[in-house]
CSV table of C-alpha atoms in Angstrom, one decimal:
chain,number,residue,atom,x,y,z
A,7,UNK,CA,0.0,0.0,0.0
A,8,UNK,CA,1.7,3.4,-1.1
A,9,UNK,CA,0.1,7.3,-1.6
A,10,UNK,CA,-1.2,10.2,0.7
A,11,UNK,CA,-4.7,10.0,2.2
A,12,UNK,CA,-6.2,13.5,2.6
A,13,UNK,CA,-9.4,14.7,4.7
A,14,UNK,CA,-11.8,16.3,2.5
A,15,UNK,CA,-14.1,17.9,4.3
A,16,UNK,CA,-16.2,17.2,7.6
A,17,UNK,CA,-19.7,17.3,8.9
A,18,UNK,CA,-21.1,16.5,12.4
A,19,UNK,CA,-24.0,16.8,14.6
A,20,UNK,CA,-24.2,19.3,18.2
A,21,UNK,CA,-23.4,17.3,21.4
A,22,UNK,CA,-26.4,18.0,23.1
A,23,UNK,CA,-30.0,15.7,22.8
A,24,UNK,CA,-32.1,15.7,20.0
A,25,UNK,CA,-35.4,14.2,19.2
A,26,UNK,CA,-34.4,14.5,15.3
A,27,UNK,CA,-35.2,10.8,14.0
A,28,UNK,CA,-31.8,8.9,14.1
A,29,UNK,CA,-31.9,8.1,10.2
A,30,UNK,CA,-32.6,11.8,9.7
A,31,UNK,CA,-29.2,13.2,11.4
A,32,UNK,CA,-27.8,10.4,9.7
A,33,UNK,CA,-28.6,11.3,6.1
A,34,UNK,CA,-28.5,15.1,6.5
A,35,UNK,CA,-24.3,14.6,7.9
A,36,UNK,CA,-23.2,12.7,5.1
A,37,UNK,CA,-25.5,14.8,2.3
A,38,UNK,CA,-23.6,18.4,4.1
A,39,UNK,CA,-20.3,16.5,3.8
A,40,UNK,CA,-21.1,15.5,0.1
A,41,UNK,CA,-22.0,18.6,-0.8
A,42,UNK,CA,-19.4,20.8,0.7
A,43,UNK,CA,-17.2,18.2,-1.4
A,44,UNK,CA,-19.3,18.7,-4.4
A,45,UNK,CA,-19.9,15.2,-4.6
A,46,UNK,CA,-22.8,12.7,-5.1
A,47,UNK,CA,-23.3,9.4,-3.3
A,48,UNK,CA,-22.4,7.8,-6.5
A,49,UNK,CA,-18.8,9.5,-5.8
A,50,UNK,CA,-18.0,7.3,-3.1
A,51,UNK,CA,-16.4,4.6,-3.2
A,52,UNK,CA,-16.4,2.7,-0.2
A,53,UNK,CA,-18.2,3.5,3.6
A,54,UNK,CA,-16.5,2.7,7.0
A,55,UNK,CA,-18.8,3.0,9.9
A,56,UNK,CA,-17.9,3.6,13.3
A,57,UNK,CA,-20.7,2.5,15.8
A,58,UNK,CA,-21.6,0.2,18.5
A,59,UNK,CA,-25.4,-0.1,18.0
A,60,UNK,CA,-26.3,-3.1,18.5
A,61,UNK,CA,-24.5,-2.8,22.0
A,62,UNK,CA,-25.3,0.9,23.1
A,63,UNK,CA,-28.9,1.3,21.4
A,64,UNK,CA,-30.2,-2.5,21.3
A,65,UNK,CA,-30.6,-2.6,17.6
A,66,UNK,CA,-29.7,-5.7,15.9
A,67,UNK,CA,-27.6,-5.8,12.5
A,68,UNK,CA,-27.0,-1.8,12.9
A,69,UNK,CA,-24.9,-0.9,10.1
A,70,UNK,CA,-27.6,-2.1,8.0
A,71,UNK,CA,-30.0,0.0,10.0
A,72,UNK,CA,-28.6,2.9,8.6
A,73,UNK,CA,-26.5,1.8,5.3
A,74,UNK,CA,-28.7,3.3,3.4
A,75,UNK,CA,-28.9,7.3,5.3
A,76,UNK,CA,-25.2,6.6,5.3
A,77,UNK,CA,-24.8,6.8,1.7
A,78,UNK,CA,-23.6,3.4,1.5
A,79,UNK,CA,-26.8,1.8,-0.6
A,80,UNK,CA,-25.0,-0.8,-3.0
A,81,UNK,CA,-21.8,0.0,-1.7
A,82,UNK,CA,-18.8,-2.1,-0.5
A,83,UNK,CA,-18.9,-0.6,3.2
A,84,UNK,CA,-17.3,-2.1,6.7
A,85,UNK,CA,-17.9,-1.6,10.3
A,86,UNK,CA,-15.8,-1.1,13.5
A,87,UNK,CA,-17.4,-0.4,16.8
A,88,UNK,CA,-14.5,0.0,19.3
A,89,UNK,CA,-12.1,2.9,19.2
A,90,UNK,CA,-13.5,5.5,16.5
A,91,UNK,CA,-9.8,6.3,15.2
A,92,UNK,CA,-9.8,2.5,14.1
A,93,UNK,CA,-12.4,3.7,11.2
A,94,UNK,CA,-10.1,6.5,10.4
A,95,UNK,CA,-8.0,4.0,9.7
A,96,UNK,CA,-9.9,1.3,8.0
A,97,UNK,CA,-10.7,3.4,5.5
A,98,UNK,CA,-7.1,5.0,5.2
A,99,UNK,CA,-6.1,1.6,4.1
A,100,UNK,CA,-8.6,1.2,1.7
A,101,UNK,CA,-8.0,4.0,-0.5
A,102,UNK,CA,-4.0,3.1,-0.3
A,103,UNK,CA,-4.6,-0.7,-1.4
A,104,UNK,CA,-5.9,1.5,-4.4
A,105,UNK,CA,-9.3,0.1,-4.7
A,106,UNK,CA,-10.8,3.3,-3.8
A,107,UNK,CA,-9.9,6.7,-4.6
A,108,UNK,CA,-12.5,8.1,-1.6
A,109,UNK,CA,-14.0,6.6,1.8
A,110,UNK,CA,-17.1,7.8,3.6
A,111,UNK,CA,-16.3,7.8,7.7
A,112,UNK,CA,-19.4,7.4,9.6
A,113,UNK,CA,-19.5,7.9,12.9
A,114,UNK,CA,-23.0,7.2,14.8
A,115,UNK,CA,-23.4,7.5,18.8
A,116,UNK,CA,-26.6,9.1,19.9
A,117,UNK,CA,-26.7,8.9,23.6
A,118,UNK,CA,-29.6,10.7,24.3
A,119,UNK,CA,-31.5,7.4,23.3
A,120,UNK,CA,-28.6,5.0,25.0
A,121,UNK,CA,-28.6,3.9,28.2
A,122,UNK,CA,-26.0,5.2,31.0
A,123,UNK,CA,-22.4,4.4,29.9
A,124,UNK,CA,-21.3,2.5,33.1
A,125,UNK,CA,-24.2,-0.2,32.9
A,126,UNK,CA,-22.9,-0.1,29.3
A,127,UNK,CA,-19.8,-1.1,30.0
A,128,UNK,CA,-20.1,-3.2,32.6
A,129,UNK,CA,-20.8,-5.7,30.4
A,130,UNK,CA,-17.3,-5.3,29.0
A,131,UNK,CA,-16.5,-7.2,31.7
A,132,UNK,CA,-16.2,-11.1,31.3
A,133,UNK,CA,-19.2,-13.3,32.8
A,134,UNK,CA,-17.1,-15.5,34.8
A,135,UNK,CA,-14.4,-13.5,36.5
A,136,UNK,CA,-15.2,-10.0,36.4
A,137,UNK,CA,-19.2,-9.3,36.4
A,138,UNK,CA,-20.2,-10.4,39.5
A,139,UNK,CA,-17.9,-7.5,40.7
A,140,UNK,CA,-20.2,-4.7,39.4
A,141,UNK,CA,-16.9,-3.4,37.5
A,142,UNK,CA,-17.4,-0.5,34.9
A,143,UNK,CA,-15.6,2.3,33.2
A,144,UNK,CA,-16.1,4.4,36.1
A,145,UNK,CA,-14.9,2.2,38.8
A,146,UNK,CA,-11.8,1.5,36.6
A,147,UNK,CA,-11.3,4.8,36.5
A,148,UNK,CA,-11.4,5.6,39.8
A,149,UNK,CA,-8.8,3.0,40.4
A,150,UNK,CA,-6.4,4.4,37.9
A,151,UNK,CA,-6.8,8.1,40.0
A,152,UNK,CA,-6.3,6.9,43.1
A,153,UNK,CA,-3.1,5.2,42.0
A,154,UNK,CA,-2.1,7.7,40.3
A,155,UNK,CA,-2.6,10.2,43.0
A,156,UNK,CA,-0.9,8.0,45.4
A,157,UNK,CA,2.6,7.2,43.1
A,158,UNK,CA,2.7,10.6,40.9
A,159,UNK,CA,1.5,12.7,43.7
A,160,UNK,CA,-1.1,14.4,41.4
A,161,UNK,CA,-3.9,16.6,43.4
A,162,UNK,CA,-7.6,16.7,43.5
A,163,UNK,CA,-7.2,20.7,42.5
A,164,UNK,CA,-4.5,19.3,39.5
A,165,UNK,CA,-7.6,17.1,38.4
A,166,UNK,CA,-10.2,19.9,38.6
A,167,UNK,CA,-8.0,22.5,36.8
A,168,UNK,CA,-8.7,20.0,33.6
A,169,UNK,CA,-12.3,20.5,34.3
A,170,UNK,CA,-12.6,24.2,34.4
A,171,UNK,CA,-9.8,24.9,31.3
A,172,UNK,CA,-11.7,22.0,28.9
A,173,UNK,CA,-15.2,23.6,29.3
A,174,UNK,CA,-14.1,26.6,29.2
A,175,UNK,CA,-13.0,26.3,25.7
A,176,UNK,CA,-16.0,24.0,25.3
A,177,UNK,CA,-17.7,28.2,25.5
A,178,UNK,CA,-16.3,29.1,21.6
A,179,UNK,CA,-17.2,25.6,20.2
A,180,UNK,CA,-20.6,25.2,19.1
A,181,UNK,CA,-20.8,21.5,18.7
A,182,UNK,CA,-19.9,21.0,22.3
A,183,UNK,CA,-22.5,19.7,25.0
A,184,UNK,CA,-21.4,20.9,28.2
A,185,UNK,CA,-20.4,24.3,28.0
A,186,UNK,CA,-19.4,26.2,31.3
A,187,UNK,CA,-17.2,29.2,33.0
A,188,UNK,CA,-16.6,27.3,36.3
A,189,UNK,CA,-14.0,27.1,39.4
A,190,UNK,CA,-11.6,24.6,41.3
A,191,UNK,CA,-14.4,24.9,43.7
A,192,UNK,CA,-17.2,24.6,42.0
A,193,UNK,CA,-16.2,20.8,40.8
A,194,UNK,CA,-14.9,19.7,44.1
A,195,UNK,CA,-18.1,20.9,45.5
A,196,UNK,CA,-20.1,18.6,42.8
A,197,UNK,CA,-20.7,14.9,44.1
A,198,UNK,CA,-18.5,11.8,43.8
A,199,UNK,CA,-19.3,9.3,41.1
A,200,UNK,CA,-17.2,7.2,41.9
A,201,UNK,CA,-14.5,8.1,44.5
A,202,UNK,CA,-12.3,10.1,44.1
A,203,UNK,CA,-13.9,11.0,41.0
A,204,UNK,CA,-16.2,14.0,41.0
A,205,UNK,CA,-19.6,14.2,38.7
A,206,UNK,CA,-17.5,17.4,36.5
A,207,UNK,CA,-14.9,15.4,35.7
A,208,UNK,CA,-16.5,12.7,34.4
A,209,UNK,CA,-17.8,13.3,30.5
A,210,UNK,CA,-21.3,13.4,29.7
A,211,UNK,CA,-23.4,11.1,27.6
A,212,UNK,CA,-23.6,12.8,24.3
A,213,UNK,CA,-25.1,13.1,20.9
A,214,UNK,CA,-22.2,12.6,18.2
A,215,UNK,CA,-22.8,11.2,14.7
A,216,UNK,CA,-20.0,12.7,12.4
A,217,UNK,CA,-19.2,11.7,8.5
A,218,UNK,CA,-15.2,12.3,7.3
A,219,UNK,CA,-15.0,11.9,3.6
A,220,UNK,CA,-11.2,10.8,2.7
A,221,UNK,CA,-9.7,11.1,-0.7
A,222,UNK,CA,-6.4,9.8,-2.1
A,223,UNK,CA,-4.1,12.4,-2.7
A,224,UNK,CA,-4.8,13.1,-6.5
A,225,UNK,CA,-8.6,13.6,-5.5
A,226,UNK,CA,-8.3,15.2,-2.7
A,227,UNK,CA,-6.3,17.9,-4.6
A,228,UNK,CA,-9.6,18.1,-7.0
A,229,UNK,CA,-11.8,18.2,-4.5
A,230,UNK,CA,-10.8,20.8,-1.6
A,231,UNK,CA,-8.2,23.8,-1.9
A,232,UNK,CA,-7.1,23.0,1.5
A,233,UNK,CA,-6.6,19.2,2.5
A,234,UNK,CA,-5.7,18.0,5.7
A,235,UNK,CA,-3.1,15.0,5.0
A,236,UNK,CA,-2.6,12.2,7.4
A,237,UNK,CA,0.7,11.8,8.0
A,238,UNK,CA,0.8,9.0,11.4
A,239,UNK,CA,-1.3,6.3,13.0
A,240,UNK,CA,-0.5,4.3,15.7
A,241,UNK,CA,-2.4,2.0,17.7
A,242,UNK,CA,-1.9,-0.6,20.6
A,243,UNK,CA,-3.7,-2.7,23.2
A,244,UNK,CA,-3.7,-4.0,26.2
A,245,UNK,CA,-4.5,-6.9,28.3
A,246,UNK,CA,-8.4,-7.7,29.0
A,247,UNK,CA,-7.9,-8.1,32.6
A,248,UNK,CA,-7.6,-4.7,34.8
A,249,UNK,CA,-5.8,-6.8,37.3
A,250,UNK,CA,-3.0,-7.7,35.2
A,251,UNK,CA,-2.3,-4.7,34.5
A,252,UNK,CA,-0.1,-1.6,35.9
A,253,UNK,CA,-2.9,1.2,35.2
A,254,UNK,CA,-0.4,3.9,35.3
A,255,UNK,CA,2.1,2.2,32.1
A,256,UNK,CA,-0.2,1.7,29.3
A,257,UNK,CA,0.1,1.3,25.5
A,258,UNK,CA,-0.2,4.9,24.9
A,259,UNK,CA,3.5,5.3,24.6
A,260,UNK,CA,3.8,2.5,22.1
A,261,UNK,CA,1.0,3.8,20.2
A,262,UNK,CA,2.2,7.4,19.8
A,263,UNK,CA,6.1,6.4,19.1
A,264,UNK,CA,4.1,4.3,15.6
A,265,UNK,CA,2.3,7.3,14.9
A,266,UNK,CA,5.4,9.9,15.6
A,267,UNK,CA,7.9,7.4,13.5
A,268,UNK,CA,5.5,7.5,10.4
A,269,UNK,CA,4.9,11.1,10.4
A,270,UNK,CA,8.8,11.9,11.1
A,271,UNK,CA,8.0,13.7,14.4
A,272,UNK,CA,11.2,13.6,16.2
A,273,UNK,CA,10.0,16.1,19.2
A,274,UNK,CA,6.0,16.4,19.5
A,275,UNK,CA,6.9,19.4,22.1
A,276,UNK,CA,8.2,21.5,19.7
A,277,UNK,CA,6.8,19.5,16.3
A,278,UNK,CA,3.0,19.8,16.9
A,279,UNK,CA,1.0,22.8,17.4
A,280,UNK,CA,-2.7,21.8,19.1
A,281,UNK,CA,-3.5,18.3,20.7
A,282,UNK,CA,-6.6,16.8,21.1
A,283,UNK,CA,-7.0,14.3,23.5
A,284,UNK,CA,-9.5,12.1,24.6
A,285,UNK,CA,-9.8,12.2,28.1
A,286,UNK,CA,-13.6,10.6,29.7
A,287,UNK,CA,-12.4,11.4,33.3
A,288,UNK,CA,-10.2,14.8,33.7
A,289,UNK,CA,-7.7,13.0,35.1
A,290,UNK,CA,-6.7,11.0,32.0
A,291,UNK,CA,-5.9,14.1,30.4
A,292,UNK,CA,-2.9,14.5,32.8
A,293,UNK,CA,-2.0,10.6,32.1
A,294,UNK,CA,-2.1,10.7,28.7
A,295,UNK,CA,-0.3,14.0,28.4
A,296,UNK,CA,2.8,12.2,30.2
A,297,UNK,CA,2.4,9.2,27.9
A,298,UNK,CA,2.3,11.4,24.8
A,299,UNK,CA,5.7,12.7,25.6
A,300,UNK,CA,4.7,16.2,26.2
A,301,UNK,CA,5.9,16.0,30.0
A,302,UNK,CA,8.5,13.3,32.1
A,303,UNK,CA,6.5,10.8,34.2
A,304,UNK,CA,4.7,11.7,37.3
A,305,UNK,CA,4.9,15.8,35.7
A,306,UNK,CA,1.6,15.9,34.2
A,307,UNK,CA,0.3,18.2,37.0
A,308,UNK,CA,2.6,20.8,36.2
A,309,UNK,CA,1.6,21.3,33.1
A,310,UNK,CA,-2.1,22.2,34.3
A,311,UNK,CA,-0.4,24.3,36.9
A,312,UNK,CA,1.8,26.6,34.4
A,313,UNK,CA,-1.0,27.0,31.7
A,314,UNK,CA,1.1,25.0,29.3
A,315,UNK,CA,-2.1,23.2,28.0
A,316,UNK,CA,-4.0,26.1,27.8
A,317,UNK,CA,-5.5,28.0,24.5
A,318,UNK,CA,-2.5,30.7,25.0
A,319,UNK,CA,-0.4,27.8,26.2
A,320,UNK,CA,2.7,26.2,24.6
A,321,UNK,CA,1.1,23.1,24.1
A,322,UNK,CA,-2.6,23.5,24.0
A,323,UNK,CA,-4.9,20.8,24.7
A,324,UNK,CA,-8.5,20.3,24.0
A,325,UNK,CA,-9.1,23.9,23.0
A,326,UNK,CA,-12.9,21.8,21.9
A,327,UNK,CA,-13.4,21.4,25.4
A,328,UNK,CA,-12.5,17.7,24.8
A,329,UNK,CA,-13.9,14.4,25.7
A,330,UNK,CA,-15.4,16.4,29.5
A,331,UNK,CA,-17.6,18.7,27.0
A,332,UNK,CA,-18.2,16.3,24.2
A,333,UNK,CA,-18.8,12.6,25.1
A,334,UNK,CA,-20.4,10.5,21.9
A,335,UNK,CA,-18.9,7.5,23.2
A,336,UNK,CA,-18.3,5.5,20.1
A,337,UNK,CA,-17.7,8.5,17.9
A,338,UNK,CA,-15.8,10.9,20.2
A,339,UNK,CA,-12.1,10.4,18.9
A,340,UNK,CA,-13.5,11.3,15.7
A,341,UNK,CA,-14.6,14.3,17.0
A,342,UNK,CA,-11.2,15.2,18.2
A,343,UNK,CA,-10.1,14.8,14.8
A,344,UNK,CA,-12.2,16.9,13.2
A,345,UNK,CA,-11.5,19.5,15.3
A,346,UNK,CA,-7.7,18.9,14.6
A,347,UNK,CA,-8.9,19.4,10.8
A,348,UNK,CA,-10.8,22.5,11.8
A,349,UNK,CA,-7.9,24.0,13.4
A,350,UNK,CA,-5.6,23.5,10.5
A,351,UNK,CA,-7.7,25.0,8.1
A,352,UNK,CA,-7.9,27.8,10.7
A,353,UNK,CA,-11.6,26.9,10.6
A,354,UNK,CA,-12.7,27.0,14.2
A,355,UNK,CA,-14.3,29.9,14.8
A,356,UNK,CA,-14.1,31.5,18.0
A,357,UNK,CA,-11.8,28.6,19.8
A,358,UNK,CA,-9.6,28.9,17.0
A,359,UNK,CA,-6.2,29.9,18.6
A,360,UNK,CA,-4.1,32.7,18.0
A,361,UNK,CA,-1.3,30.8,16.1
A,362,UNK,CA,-0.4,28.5,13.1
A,363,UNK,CA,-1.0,24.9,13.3
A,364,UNK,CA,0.9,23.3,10.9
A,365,UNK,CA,0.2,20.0,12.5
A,366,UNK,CA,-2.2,18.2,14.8
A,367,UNK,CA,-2.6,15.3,17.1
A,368,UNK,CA,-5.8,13.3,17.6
A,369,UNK,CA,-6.0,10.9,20.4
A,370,UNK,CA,-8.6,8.2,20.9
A,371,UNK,CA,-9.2,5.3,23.9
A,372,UNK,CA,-11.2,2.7,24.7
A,373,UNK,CA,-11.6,-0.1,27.6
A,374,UNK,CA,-11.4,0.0,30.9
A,375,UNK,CA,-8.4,2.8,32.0
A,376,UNK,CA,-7.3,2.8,28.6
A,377,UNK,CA,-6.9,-0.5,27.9
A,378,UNK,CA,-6.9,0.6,24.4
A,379,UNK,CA,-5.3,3.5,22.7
A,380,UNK,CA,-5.0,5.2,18.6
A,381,UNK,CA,-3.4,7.9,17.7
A,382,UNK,CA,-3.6,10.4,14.2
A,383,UNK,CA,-0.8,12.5,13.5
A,384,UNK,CA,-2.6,14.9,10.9
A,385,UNK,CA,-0.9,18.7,8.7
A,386,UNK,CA,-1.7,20.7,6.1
């Protein structure tokens, strides 16, 4: 497999509930992207889906629920329904065997019509060993804080400070669903979850469905003045069994190191200009910041505590307002890519920030304390 794969364009759904018929949203997405692309159905060549339907909204044989609002009638077409990044690239792949010159990404989460994540993902858990313990997403998390409050010394104020910088810029992004100017206080005043997790820094359930049409690099060229090339992936998983695990050394290091060696990123500190991070509890962001490289071990408090994730930071993260403000679970990495596209094209309106990004990162994660982890290296 050999060529560029560019992002076209982009089109994607508000976070926040809507009684719009699912099949509805679904068709007018992937029409908008079409038609910024100036492209008919007939133009695409091949649709990946991203969505866990049949276990988040109880419908049987999903993707062919909505094949045909996808704009994937007749089509050769796939499905993925675990980390939303692993669609990204699915389809990639595609168009560099050379079978396709342009992919449809669909990604389909409506949580207003789910049930509550955590009873969601208890059943992650396997019948035998794990169930009868009542584990979930949220209890794993908690787990992972705790430790890593107790070996990295991070604080509960460390923690909040995610809270109150990611929906802050979550205020300048109007596809965000939680959108708030808010204080240290104010989230360690709100109830625990799940201790010593508090109810703000745990992401919402979320609307999401998103379509990302791909192009190789000869029709991307024809289709958009300003593609957004991807230039890494990296991916990597981990064992199934929390216990057998050290929650605090996960793949994420392996993943990004794939995904920094195929784009030629040498020093993602200095080499990429806006990261965006999927983070489902506000700790994570702190975690995964240190696994990213953007900080030694154990120092992913002091970069909440000098601003250097901030919007006006030297290595802003989230300025979407993240994974805290924007929670569709199955499609939420691809949100964080699109707003990685959005910022390169200097697209993003009022969270657009005050500098050049040449390059961005997307992150995605999935499993129980990030059991799983994908990362996009993506420039103009």
């Amino acid at each position: 497999m050999s060529g560029k794969v560019g992002i076209v364009d982009i089109a994607m759904t508000a976070g926040a509930p809507s009684h719009e018929n699912f099949l509805d949203i679904v068709f007018r997405v992937c029409r908008e992207v079409l038609d910024k692309a100036g492209v008919s159905r007939d133009d695409v060549g091949t649709v990946i889906s991203c969505s866990s339907d049949v276990f988040h909204s109880g419908m049987s044989c999903a993707n062919a629920y909505y094949w045909d609002a996808g704009a994937a009638l007749l089509k050769n077409g796939s499905r993925q329904d675990g980390e939303g990044l692993f669609a990204l690239a699915y389809a990639a792949m595609r168009i560099m065997s050379g079978n396709y010159e342009t992919a449809l990404v669909l990604g389909v989460c409506k949580g207003s019509e789910n049930p509550e994540n955590d009873v969601i993902t208890h059943f992650y858990t396997d019948p035998f060993y794990l169930r009868q313990l009542g584990l979930n997403e949220t209890i794993a998390a908690a787990l992972q804080k705790r430790e890593y409050m107790e070996r990295a010394g991070i604080t509960q104020e460390q923690c909040a400070k995610v809270v109150v910088k990611n929906l802050g810029n979550a205020l300048g992004n109007p596809y965000a669903h939680i959108r708030k100017r808010i204080t240290v206080d104010d989230v360690l005043a709100t109830e625990m979850v799940m201790d010593p997790i508090h109810s703000l820094e745990a992401g919402p359930k979320s609307d999401g469905i998103i379509a990302i049409l791909l192009a190789n690099e000869k029709k991307a060229k024809q289709l958009t003045k300003k593609p957004v090339w991807l230039k890494g992936y990296g991916s990597s998983l981990d064992s199934f069994y929390p216990g057998d695990r050290d929650l605090l050394k996960g793949q994420l290091p392996n993943a990004a190191k794939r995904a920094y060696d195929m784009a030629g990123i040498k020093n993602p500190k200095k080499e990429i200009d806006c990261f965006e991070i999927t983070e489902p509890y506000a700790f994570q962001e702190l975690l995964w910041c240190e696994d990213l490289g953007l900080c030694g071990k154990g120092e992913g408090g002091k970069l909440i505590d000098k601003g250097t994730t901030s919007m006006a930071g030297a290595m802003p993260v989230n300025p979407s307002g993240g994974t805290l403000a924007m929670n569709p679970y199955i499609s939420r990495s691809l949100y964080r890519l699109a707003e990685c596209v959005l910022q390169i094209r200097g697209q993003a309106g009022e969270h657009q920030l005050d500098r050049e990004v040449k390059t961005a990162l997307a992150h995605g994660t999935h499993g129980f304390a990030g059991q799983c982890h994908a990362v996009a290296i993506v420039g103009a």
